[in-house]
mmCIF file of C-alpha atoms and ligand atoms in Angstrom:
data_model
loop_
_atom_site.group_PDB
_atom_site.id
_atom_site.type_symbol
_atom_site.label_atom_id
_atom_site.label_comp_id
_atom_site.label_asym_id
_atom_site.label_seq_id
_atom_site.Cartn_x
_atom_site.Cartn_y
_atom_site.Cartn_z
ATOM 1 C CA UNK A 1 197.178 160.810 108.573
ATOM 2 C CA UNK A 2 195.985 163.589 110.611
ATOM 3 C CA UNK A 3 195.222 166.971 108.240
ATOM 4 C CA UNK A 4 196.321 170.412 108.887
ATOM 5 C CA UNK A 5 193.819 172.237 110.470
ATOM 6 C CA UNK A 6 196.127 175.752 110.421
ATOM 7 C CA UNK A 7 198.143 177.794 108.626
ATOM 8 C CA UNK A 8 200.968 179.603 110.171
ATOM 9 C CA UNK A 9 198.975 182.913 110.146
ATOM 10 C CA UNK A 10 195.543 183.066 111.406
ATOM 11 C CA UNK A 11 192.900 183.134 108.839
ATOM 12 C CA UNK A 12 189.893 185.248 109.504
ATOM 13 C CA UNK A 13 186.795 185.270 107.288
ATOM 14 C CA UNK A 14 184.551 188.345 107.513
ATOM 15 C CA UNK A 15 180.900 187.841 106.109
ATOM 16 C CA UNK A 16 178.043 189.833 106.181
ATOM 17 C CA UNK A 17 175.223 190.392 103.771
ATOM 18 C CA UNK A 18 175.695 192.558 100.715
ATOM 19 C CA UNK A 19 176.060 196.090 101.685
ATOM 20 C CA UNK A 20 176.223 195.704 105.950
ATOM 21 C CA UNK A 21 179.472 196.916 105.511
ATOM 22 C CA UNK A 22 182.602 194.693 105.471
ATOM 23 C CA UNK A 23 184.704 196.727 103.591
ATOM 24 C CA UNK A 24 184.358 199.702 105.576
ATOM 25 C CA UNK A 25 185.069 197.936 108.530
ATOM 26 C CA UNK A 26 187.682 196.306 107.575
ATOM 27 C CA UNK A 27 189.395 199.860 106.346
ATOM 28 C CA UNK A 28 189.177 200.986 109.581
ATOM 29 C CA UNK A 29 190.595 197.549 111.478
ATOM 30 C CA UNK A 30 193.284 198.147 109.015
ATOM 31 C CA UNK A 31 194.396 201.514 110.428
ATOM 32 C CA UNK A 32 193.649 200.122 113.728
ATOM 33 C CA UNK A 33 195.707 197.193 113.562
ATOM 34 C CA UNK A 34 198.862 199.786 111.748
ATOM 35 C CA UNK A 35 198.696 201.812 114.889
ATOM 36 C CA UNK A 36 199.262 198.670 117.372
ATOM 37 C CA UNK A 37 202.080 197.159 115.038
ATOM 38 C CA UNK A 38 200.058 193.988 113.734
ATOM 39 C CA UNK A 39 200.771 192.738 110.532
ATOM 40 C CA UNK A 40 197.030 192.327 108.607
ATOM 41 C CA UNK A 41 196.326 191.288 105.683
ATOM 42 C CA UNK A 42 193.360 192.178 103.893
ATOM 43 C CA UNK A 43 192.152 190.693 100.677
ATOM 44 C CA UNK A 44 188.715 190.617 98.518
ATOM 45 C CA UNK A 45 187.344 186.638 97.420
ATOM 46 C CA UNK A 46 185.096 188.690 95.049
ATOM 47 C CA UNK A 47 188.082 190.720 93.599
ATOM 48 C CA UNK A 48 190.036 187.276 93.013
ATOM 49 C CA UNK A 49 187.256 185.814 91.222
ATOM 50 C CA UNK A 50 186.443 188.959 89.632
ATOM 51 C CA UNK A 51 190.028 188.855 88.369
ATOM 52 C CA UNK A 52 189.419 185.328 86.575
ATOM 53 C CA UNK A 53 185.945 186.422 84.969
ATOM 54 C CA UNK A 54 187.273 189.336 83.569
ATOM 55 C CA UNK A 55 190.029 187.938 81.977
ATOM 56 C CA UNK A 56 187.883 185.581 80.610
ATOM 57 C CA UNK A 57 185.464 187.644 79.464
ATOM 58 C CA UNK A 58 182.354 186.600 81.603
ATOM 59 C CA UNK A 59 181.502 189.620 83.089
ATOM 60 C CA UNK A 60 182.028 193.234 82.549
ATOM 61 C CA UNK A 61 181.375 194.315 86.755
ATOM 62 C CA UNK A 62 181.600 192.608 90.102
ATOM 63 C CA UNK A 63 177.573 192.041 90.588
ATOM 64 C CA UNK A 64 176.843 189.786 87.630
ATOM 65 C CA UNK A 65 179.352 187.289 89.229
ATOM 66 C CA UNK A 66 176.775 185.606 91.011
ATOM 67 C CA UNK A 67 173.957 185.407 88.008
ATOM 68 C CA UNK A 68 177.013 183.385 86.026
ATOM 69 C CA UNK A 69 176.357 179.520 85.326
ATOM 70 C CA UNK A 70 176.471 177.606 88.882
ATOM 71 C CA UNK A 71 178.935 175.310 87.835
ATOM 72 C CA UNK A 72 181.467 178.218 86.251
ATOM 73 C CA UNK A 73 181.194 180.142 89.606
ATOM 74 C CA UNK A 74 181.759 176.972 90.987
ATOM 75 C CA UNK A 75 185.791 176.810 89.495
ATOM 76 C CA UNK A 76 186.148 180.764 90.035
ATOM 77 C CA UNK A 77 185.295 180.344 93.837
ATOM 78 C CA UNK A 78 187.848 176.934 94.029
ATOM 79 C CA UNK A 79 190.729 178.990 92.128
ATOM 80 C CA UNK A 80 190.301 182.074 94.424
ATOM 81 C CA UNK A 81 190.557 180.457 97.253
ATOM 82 C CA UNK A 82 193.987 178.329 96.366
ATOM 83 C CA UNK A 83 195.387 181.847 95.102
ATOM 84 C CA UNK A 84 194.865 184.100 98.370
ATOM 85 C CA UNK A 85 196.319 181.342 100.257
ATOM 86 C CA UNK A 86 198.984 181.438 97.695
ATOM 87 C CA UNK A 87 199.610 184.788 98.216
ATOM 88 C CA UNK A 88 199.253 185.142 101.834
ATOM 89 C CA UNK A 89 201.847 182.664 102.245
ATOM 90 C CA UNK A 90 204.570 184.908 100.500
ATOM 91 C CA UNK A 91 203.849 187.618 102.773
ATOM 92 C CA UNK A 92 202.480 186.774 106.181
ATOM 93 C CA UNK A 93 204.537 184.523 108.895
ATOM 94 C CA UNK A 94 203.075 183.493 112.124
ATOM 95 C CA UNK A 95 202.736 186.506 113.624
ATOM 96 C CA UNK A 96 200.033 187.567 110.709
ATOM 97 C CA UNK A 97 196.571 187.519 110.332
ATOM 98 C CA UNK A 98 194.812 187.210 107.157
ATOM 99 C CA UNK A 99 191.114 188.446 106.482
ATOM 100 C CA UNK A 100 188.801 187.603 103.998
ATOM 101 C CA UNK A 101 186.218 189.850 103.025
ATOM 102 C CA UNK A 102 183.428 187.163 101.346
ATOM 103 C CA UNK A 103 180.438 185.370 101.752
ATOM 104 C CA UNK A 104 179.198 182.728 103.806
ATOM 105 C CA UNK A 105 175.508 182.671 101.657
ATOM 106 C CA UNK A 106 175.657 184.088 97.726
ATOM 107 C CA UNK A 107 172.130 185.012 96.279
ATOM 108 C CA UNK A 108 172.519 183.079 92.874
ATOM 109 C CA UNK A 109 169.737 183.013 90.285
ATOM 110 C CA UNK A 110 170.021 178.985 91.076
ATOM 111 C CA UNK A 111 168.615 179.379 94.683
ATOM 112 C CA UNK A 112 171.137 180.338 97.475
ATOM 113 C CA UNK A 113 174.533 179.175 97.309
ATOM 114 C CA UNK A 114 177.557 178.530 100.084
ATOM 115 C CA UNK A 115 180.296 181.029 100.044
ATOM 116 C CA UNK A 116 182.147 178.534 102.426
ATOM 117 C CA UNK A 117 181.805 174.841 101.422
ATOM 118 C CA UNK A 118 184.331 172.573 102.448
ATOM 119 C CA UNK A 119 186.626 172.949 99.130
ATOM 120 C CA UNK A 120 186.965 176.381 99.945
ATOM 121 C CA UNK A 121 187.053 175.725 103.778
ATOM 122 C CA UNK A 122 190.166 173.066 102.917
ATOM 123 C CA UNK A 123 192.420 176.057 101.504
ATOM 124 C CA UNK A 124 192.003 178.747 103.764
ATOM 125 C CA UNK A 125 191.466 177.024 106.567
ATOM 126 C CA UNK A 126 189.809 179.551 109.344
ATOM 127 C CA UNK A 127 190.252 180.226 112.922
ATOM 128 C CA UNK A 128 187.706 182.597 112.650
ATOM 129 C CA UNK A 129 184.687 183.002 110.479
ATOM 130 C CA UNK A 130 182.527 187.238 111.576
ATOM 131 C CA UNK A 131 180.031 187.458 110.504
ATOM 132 C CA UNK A 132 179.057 191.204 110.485
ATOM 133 C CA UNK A 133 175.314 192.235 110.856
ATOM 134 C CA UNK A 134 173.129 195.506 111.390
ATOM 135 C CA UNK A 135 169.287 195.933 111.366
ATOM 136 C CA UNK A 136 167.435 194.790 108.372
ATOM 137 C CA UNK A 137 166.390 198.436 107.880
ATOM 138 C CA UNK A 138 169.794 200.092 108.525
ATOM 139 C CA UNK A 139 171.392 197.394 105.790
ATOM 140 C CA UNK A 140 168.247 198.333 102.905
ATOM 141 C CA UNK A 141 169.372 202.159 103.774
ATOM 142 C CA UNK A 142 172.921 201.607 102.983
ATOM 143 C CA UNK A 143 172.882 199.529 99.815
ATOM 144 C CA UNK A 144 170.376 202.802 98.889
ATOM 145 C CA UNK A 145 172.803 205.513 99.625
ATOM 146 C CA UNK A 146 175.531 202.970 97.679
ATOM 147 C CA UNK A 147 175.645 203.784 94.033
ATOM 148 C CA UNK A 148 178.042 202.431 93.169
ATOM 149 C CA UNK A 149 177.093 198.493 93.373
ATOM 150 C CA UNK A 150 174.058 196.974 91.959
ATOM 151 C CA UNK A 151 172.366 195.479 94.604
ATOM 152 C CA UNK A 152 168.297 195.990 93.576
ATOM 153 C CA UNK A 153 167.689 192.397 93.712
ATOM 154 C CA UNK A 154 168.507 191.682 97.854
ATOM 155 C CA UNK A 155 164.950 193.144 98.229
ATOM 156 C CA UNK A 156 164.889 195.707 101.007
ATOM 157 C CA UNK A 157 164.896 195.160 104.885
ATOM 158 C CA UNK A 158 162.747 192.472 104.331
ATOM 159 C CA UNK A 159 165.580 190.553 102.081
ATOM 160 C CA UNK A 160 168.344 191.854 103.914
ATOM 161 C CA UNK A 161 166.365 190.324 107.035
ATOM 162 C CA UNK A 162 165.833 186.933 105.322
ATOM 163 C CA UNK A 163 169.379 186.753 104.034
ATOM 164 C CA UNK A 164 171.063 187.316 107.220
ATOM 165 C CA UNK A 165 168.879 184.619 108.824
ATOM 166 C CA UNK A 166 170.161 181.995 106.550
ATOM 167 C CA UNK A 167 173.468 183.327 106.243
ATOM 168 C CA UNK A 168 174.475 183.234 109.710
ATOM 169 C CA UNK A 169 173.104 179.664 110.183
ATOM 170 C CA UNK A 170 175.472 179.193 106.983
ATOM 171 C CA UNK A 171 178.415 180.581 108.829
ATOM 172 C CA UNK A 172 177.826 178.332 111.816
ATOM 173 C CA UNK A 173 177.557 175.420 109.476
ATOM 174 C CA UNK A 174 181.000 176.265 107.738
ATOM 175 C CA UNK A 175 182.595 176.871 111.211
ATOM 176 C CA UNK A 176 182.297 173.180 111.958
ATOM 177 C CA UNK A 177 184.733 171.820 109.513
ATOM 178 C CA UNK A 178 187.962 173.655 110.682
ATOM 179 C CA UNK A 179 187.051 174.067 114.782
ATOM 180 C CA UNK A 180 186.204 177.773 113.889
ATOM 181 C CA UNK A 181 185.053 180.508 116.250
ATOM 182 C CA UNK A 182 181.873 181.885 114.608
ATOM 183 C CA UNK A 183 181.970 186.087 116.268
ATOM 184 C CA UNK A 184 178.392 188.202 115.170
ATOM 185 C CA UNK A 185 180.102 191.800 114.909
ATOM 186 C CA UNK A 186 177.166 194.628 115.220
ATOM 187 C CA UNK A 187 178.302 197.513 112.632
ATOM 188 C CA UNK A 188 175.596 200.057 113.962
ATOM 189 C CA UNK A 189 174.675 202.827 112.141
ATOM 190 C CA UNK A 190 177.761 205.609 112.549
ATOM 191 C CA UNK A 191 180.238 203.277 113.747
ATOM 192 C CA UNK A 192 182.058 201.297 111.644
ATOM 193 C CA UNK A 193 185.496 202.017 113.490
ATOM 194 C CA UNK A 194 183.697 201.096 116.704
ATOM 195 C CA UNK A 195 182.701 197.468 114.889
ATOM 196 C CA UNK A 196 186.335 197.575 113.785
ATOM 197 C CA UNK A 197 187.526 198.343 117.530
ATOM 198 C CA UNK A 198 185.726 194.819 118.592
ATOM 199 C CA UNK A 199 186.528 192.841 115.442
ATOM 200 C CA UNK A 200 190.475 193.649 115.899
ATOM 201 C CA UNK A 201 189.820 192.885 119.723
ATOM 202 C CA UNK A 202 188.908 189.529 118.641
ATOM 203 C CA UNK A 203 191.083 187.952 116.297
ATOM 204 C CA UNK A 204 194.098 188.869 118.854
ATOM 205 C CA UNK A 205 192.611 186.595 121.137
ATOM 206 C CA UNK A 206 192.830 183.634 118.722
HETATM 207 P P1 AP5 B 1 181.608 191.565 97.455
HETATM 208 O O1 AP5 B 1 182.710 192.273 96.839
HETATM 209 O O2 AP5 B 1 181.790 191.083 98.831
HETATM 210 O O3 AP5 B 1 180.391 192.572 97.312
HETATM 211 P P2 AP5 B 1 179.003 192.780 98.037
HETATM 212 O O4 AP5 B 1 178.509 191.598 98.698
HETATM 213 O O5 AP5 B 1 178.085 193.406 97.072
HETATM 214 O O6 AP5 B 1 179.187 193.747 99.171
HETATM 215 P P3 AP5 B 1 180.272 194.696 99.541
HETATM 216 O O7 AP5 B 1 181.416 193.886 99.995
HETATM 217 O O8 AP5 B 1 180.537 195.715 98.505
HETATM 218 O O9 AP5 B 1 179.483 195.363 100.712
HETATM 219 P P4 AP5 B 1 180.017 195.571 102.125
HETATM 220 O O10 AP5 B 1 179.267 194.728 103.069
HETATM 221 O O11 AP5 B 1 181.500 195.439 102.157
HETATM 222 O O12 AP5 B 1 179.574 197.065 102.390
HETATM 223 P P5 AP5 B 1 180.424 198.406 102.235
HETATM 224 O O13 AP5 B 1 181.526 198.467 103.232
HETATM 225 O O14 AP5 B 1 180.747 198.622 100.783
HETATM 226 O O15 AP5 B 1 181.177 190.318 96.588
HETATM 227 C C1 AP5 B 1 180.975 190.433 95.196
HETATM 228 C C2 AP5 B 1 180.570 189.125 94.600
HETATM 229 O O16 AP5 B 1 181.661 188.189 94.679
HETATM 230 C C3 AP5 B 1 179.421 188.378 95.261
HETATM 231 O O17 AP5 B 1 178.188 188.870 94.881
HETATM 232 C C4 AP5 B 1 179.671 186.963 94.751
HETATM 233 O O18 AP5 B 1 179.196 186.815 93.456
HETATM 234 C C5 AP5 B 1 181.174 186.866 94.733
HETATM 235 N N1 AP5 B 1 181.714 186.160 95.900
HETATM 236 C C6 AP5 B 1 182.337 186.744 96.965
HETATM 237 N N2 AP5 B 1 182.738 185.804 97.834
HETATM 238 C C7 AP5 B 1 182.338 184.599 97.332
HETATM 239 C C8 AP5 B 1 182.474 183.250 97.773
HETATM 240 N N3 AP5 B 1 183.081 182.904 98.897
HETATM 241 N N4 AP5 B 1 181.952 182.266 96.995
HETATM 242 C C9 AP5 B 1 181.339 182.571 95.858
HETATM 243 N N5 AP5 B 1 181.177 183.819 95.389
HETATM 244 C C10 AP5 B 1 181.683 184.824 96.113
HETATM 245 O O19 AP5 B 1 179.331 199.438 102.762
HETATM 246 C C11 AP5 B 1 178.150 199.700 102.034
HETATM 247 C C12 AP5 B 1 177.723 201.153 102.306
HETATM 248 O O20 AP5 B 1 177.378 201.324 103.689
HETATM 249 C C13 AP5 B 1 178.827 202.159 102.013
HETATM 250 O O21 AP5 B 1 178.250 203.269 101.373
HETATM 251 C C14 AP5 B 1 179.376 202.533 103.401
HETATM 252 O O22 AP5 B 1 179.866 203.837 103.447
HETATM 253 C C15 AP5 B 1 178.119 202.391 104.283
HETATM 254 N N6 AP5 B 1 178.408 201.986 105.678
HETATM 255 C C16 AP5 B 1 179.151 200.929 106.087
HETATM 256 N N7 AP5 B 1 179.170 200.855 107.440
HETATM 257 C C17 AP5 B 1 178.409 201.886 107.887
HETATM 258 C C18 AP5 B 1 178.012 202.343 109.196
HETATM 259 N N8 AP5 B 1 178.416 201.755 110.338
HETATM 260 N N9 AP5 B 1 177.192 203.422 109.281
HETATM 261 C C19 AP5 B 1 176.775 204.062 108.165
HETATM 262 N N10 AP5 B 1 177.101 203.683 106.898
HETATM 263 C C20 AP5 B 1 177.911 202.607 106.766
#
């Protein structure tokens, strides 16, 4: 039997190394896309899975998520995914677009570790995975100026560097599954809403 490759609503995933600056752009896209009367939805993997650990009493902040055992970050990522599809679903129709502000690469103490494997790929189902970069240098100067996320252990521009390397590659190996555009969104230094301004351009051409 052929599978679904779609939901209703169009499911984009924004990635981008720890501190480029998803959420900010996605705050802005979010104000963009109220002023043009599209309905967005905007949701956190890390704050679903957060939600889970905490509960169970696994971690007391967001960053020691990925230093957990492999194999219990393994059933936090699976149940995240099934529950924003869950939710999206009892609030978005087809005129909706969901995004996803994750990972496509996760720095684990294990080695480095998909954000999108094909379990996660098989709930949410993407027309559209971003992956959002800036320069190595700009990226090591933001998660400085950040305090309030632990982020010591990405290892400056050079890290940054390396980690974007593999994680777009990881992107472009996630987009195969589901047929999904794979769009590299500069955020350059001073203008997030302008990043915002091309990432909303995009998805309404899906
Ligand atoms: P997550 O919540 O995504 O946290 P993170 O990776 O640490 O990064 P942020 O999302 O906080 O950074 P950002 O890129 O959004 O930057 P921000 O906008 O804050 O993930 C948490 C954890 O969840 C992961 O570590 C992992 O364990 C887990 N997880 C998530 N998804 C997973 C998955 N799929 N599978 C398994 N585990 C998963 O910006 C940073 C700073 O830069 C801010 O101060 C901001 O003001 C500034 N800034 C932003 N843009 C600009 C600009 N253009 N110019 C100047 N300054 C800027």
């Amino acid at each position: 039997m052929e599978r679904e490759m779609r939901h209703p609503f169009k499911v984009v995933i924004v990635t981008g190394v720890p501190g480029v600056g998803k959420t900010t752009v996605l705050n802005h896209l979010e104000k963009l896309a109220g002023e043009r009367g599209l309905k967005v939805r905007i949701v956190n993997f890390g704050t679903y899975m957060l939600e889970t650990a905490l509960r169970e009493g696994l971690v007391s902040h967001r960053d020691e998520m990925r230093k957990l055992p492999l194999r219990k970050q393994l059933e936090l990522q699976a149940l995240a995914a099934r529950r924003i599809i869950e939710d999206a679903a009892g609030s978005l129709g087809e005129d909706g677009f969901l995004l996803i502000d994750t990972h496509a690469l996760v720095k684990t103490v294990a080695g480095y570790w998909p954000g999108l494997p094909k379990h996660v790929l098989d709930e949410l189902k993407p027309d559209m995975i971003a992956v959002i970069e800036a320069s190595p240098e700009e990226i090591a100067a933001r998660q400085a100026r950040d305090k309030s996320r632990v982020r010591s252990d990405i290892g400056g521009a050079e890290g940054a560097a390396r980690l974007m390397e593999y994680a777009r590659a990881a992107a472009f190996a996630s987009a195969v599954h589901y047929a999904s555009t794979v769009a590299v969104v500069e955020n350059r230094e001073g203008k997030a809403e302008e990043a915002a301004r091309n990432l909303l351009e995009l998805i309404t051409r899906l």
